[in-house]
C-alpha angles and dihedrals in degrees: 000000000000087000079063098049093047093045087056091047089060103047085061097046093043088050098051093036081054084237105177086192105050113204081220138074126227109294096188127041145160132221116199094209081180140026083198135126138159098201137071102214111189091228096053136082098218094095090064090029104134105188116098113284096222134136116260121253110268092217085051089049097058088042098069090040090053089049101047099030095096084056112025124080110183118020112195109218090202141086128128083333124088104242085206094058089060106087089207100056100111093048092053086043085059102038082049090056096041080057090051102249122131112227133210127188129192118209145193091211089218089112089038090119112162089256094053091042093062100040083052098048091043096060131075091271111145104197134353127199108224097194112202107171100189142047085209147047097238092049097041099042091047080057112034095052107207102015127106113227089213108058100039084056089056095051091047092049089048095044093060089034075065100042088048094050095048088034100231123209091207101120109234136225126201107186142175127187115235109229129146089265086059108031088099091046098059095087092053097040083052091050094043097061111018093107086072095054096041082057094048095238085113115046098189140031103197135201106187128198117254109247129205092209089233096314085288104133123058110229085033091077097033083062083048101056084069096032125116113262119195089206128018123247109277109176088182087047089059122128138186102285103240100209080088086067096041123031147002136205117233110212115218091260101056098271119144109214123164101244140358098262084078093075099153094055085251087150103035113181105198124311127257092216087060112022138039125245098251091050090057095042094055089033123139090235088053090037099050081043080058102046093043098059084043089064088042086257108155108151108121120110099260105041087034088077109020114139098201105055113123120244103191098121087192083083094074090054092068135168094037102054141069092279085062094041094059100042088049077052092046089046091051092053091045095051086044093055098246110110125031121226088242092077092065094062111117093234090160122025101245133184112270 
């Protein structure tokens, strides 16, 4: 676990010291075990996504595991795919953990039967996303295309009856994506299901920030143009973008690209099939992403028009600054036992 810590320790040195060639390997990655969905959401790309919609290669799967376990402590086995519509979700959950990796899933729920639900709760999962957009059946149907508000309600309301009875220790997140159809809708989804969180079956009640998705869909960013920001779009105040120090997302198919708005592998940094971990990390395509959001460069299609890149520029003065204040807090939490390594993962992009 320290080689963790320490790999942490120096992606976030290497970010803030602009190093091209970080000393660290990716702390933080996702595996898209499926490009998979049943639904067609209104705020998601998956509906005009054009790459093949397969399952990824089992034998690829424990691969990357095997590569990134010594540095990695959380892998997300989600990205445009539903994780409940692989079969073998639970097995990959638990070769993850005997790797040591900690592993985190978000669901529709649409596939949350009972039998699914055990078998969830009953592997080494360490935390799941139940996304529910929508207090009510006309909001959330007219979101979530495909999907019946009743029933998911119902699988959701059976899967933390069973965590509660077994009592799980998989940590548990209820969200709902804040968007102008559900702005109106966040006081009753709180009120719905704050019982839940006041007993502890749920951990976290979570509002999420509506994402664009770079500007790449089309009525995507038509909904945006009315949605809630919590800073206003400040191309001068623009920084390196530090997810190119810290994580990757792995593609069904074995892809390596920097973030999940690049969900048609636009911006592929090496391939797994091909390449090791390592080769790709310290790679010239990652290298030149790098340099070129080091020189405030931002001028390929995808960063070009993301919508959630952070524009403090006090962050490139670490570590004297408030940035570096707070992570030598964080440490010392950390070192003292109060605080685990797991509550610094950027699990939602947030305002400096």
């Amino acid at each position: 676990m320290w080689k963790k810590y320490w790999n942490t320790f120096l992606s976030r040195f290497a970010y803030h010291n602009r190093f091209i060639r970080p000393p660290n390997s990716p702390n933080l990655f996702a595996i898209e075990t499926t490009s998979v969905c049943n639904l067609a959401c209104v705020m998601c790309p998956y509906p005009i996504m054009e790459r093949p919609k397969e399952f990824m290669d089992e034998a690829l799967f424990k691969k990357i595991v095997d590569q990134w376990s010594h540095s990695s402590y959380l892998v997300r086995l989600h990205n445009l795919g539903e994780p409940l519509l692989d079969k073998r979700i639970a097995s990959l959950i638990n070769y993850a953990a005997s790797r040591g990796v900690r592993a985190e899933i978000s669901t529709n729920c649409t596939a949350l039967t009972e039998t699914r639900g055990r078998e969830i709760l009953g592997s080494r999962l360490f935390q799941i996303i139940l996304s529910l957009d929508g207090a009510s059946k006309t909001t959330y149907e007219h979101i979530r295309k495909r999907a019946e508000f009743d029933r998911v309600v119902a699988n959701i309301h059976a899967f933390l009856k069973i965590k509660e009875e077994i009592n799980s220790p998989v940590r548990v997140v209820l969200q709902i994506i804040l968007m102008n159809e559900t702005v109106s809708e966040v006081d009753n989804f709180i009120r719905q299901w704050h019982s839940y969180r006041d007993k502890g079956i749920v951990n976290e009640l979570r509002i999420k920030r509506f994402s664009t998705w770079a500007n790449q869909v089309q009525k995507i960013s038509q909904l945006a143009d009315n949605k809630l920001r919590y800073y206003p779009q400040q191309e001068s105040q623009r920084v390196p973008c530090r997810y190119l120090w810290e994580s990757v997302v792995v593609l069904q198919d074995g892809r390596v690209v920097p973030c999940c708005f690049d969900y048609e592998g636009k911006l592929a940094l090496g391939d797994l099939n091909k390449q090791t971990l390592q080769e790709i990390w310290q790679g010239e395509p990652l290298r030149q992403l790098r340099q070129s959001h080091l020189e405030g460069k931002f001028d390929n299609e995808l960063c070009r028009s993301c919508s959630e890149y952070p524009r403090s520029t006090f962050q490139m003065f670490y570590p004297f600054n408030r940035a570096g204040a707070r992570s030598l807090w964080t440490w010392i939490q950390i070192l003292l036992g109060k605080k685990q390594i797991i509550e610094n993962i950027p699990v939602d992009v947030t305002p400096p």
